[in-house]
JSON list of C-alpha atoms in Angstrom, two decimals:
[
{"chain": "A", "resi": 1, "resn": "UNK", "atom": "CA", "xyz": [-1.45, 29.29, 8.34]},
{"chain": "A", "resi": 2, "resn": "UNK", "atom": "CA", "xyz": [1.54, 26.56, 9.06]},
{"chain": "A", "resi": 3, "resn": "UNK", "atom": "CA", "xyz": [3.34, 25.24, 5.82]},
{"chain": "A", "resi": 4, "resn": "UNK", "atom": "CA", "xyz": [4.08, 21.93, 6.19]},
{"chain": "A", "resi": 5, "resn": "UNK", "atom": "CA", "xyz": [6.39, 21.00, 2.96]},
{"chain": "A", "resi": 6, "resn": "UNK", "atom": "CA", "xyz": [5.45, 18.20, 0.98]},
{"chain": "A", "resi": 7, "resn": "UNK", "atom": "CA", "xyz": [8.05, 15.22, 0.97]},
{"chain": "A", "resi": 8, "resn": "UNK", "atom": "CA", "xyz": [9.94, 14.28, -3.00]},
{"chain": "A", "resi": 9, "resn": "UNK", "atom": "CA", "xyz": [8.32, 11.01, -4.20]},
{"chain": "A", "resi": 10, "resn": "UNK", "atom": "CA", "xyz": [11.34, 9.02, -3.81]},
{"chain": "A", "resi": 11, "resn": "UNK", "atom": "CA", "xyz": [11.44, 10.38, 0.10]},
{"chain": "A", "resi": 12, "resn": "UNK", "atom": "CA", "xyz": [8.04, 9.71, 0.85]},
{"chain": "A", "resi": 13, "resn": "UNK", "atom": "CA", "xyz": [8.42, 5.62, -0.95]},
{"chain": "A", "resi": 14, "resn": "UNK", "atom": "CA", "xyz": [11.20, 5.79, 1.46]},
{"chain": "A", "resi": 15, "resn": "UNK", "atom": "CA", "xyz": [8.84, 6.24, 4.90]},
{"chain": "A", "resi": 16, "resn": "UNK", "atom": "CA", "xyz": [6.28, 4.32, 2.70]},
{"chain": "A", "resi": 17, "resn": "UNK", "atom": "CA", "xyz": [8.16, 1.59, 2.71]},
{"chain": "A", "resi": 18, "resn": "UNK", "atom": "CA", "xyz": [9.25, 2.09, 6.40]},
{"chain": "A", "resi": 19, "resn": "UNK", "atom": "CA", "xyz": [5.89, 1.75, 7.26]},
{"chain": "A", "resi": 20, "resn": "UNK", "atom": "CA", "xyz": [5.58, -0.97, 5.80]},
{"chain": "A", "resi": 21, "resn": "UNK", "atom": "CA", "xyz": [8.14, -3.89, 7.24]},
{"chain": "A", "resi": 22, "resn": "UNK", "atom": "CA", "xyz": [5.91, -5.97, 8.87]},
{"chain": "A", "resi": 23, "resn": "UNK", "atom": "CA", "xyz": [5.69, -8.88, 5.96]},
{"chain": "A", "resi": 24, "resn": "UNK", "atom": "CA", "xyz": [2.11, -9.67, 7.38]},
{"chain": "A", "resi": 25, "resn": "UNK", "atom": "CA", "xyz": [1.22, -5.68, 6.73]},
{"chain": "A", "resi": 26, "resn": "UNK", "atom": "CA", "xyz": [2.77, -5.94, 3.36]},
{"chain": "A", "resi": 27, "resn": "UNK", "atom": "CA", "xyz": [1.00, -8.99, 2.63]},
{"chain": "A", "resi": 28, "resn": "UNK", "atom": "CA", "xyz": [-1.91, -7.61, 3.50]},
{"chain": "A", "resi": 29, "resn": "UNK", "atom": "CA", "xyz": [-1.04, -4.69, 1.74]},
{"chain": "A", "resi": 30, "resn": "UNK", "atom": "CA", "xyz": [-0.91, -7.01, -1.36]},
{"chain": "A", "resi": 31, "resn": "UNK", "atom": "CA", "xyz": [-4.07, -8.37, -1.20]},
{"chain": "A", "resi": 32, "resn": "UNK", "atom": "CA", "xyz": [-5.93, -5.58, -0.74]},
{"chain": "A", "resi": 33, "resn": "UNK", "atom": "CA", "xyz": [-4.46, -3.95, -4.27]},
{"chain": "A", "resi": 34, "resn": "UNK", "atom": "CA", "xyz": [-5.24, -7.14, -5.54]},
{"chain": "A", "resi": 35, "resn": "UNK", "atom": "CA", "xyz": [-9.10, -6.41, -4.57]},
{"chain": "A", "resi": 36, "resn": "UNK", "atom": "CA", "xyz": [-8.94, -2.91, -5.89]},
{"chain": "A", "resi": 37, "resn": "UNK", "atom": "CA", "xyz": [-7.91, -3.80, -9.09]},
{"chain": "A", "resi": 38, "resn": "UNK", "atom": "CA", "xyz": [-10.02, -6.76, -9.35]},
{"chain": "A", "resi": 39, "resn": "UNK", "atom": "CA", "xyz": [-12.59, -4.58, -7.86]},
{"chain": "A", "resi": 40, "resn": "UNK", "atom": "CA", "xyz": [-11.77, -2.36, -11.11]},
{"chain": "A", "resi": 41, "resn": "UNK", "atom": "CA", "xyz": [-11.52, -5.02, -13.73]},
{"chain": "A", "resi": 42, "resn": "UNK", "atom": "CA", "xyz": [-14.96, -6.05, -12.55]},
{"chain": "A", "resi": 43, "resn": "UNK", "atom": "CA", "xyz": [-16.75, -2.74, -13.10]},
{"chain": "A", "resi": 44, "resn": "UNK", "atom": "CA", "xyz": [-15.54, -2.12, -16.29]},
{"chain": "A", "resi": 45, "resn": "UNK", "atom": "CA", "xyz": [-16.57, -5.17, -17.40]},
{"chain": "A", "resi": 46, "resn": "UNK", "atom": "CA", "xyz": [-20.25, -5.11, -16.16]},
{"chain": "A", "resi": 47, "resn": "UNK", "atom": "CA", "xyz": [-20.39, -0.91, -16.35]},
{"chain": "A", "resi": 48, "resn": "UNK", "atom": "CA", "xyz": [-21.68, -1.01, -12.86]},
{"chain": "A", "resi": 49, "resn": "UNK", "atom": "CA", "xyz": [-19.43, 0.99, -10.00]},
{"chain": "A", "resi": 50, "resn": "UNK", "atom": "CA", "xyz": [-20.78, -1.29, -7.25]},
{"chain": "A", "resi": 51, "resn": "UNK", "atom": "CA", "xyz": [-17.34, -4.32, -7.59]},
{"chain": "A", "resi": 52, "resn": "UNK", "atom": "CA", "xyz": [-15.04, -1.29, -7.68]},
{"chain": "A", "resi": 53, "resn": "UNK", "atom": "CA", "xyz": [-16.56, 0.02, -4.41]},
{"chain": "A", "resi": 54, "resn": "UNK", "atom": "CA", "xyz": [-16.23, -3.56, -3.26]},
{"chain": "A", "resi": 55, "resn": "UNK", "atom": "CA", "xyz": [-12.93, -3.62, -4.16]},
{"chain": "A", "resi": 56, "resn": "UNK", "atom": "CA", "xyz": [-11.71, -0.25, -2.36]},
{"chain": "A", "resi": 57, "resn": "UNK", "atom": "CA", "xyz": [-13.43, -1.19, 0.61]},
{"chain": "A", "resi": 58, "resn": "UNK", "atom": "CA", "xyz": [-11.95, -4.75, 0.74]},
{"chain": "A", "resi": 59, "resn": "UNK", "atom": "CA", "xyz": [-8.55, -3.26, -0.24]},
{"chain": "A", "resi": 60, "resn": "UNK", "atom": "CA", "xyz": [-8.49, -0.49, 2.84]},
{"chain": "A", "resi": 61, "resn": "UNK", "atom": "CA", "xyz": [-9.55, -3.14, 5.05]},
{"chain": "A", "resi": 62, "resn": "UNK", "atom": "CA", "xyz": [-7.13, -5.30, 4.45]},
{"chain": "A", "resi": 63, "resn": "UNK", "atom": "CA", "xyz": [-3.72, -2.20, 4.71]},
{"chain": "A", "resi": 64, "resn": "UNK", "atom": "CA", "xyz": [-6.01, -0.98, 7.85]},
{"chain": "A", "resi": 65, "resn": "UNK", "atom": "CA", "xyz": [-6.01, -4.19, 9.77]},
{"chain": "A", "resi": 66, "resn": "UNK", "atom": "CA", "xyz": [-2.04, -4.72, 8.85]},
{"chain": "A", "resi": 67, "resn": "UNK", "atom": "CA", "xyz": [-1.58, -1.04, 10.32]},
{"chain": "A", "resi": 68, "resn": "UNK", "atom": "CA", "xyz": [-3.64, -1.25, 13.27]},
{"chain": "A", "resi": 69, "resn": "UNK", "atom": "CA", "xyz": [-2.85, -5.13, 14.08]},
{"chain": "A", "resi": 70, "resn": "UNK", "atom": "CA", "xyz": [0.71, -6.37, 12.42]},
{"chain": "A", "resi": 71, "resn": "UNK", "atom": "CA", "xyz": [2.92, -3.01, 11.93]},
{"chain": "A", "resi": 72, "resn": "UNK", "atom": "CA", "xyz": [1.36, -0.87, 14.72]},
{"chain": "A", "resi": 73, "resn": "UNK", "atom": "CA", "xyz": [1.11, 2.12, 13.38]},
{"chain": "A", "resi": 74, "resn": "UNK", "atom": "CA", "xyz": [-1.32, 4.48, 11.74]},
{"chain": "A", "resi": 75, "resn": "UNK", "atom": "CA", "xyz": [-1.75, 4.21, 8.15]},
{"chain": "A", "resi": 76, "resn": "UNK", "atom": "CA", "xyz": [-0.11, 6.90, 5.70]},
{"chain": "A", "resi": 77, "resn": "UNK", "atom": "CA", "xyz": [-3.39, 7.44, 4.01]},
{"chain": "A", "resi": 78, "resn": "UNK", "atom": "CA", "xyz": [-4.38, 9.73, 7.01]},
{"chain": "A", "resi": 79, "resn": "UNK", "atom": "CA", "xyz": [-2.24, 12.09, 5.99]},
{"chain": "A", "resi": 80, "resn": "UNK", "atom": "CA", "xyz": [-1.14, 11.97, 2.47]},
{"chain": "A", "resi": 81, "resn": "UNK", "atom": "CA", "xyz": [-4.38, 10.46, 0.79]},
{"chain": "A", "resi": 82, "resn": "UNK", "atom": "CA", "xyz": [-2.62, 10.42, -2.66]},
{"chain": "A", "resi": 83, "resn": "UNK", "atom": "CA", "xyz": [1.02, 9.64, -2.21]},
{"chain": "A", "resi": 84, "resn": "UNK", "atom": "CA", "xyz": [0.28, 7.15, -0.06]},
{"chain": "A", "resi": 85, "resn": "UNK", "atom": "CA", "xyz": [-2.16, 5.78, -2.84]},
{"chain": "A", "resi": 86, "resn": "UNK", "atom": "CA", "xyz": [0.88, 5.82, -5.79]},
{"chain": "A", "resi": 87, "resn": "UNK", "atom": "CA", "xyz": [3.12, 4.01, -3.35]},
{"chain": "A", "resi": 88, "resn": "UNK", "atom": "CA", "xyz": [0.81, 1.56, -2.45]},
{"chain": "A", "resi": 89, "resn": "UNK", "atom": "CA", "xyz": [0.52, 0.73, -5.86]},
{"chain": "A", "resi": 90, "resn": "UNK", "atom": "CA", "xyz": [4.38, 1.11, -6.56]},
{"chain": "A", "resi": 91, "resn": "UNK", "atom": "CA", "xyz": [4.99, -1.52, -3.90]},
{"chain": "A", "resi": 92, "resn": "UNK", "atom": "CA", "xyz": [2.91, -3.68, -5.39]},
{"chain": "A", "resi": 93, "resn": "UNK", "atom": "CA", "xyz": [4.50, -3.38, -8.64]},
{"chain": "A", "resi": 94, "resn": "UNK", "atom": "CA", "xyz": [7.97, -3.53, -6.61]},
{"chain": "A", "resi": 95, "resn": "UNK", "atom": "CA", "xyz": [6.62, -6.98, -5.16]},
{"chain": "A", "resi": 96, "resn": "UNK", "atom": "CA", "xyz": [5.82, -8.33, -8.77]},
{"chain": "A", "resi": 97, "resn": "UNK", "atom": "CA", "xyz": [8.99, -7.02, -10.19]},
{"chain": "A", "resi": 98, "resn": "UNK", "atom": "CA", "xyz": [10.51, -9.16, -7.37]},
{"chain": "A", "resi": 99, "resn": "UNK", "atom": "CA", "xyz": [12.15, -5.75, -5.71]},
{"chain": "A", "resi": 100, "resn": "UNK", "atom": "CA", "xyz": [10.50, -6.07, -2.32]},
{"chain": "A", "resi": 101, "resn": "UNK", "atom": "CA", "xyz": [9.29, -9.51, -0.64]},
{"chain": "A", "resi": 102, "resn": "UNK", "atom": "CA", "xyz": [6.37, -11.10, 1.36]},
{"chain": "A", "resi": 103, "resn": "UNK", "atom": "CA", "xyz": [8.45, -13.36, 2.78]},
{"chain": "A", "resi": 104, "resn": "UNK", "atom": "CA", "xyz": [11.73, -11.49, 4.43]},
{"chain": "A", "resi": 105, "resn": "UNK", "atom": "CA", "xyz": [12.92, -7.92, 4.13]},
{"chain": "A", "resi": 106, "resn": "UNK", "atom": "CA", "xyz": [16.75, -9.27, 3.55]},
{"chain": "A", "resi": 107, "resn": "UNK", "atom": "CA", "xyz": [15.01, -10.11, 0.29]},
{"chain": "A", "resi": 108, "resn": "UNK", "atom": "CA", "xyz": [14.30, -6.53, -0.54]},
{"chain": "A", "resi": 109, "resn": "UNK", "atom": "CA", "xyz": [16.05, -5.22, -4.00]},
{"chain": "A", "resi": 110, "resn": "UNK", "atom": "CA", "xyz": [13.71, -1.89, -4.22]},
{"chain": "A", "resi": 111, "resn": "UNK", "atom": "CA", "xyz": [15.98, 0.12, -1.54]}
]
């Protein structure tokens, strides 16, 4: 059995965010969080699972087609389901602290 060693958080927010430079991608990126969680706020409100599956599937669509179509590459998620899931979710809060941008990396603080 090969051991592949598991990158430190801050090391894999690092790639994360290397992965992520394309401001379209991040954009995107952005947007589909925003589904998630409204996706989220939606099903706890009417105690029905069916917005929050909306909301996941809107929210991969959205980081899949800035992978595949604006950054070029494939998405973290393939590989590390559940870091890639905290950092998506720590860039978003990165992007509302005003840390990292939309508009132009040389805007970036979170580095």
């Amino acid at each position: 059995m090969v051991k592949t060693e598991m990158p430190s958080e801050q090391a894999f927010y690092d790639f994360y965010l290397d992965e992520h430079q394309n401001m379209a991608c991040r954009r995107l990126h952005f947007a589909g969080s925003s589904f998630g969680l409204l996706g989220l706020a939606k099903s706890v409100k009417t105690r029905s699972a069916k917005p929050l599956v909306k909301g996941i599937a809107a929210g991969y669509a959205c980081a899949w087609v800035g992978h595949f179509f604006f950054e070029k590459n494939k998405p973290a998620s393939f590989k590390f389901p559940l870091k890639s899931f905290a950092s998506d979710f720590r860039m978003y809060s990165d992007v509302l602290r005003g840390n990292l941008s939309l508009r132009n990396r040389k805007y970036d603080k979170a580095r």
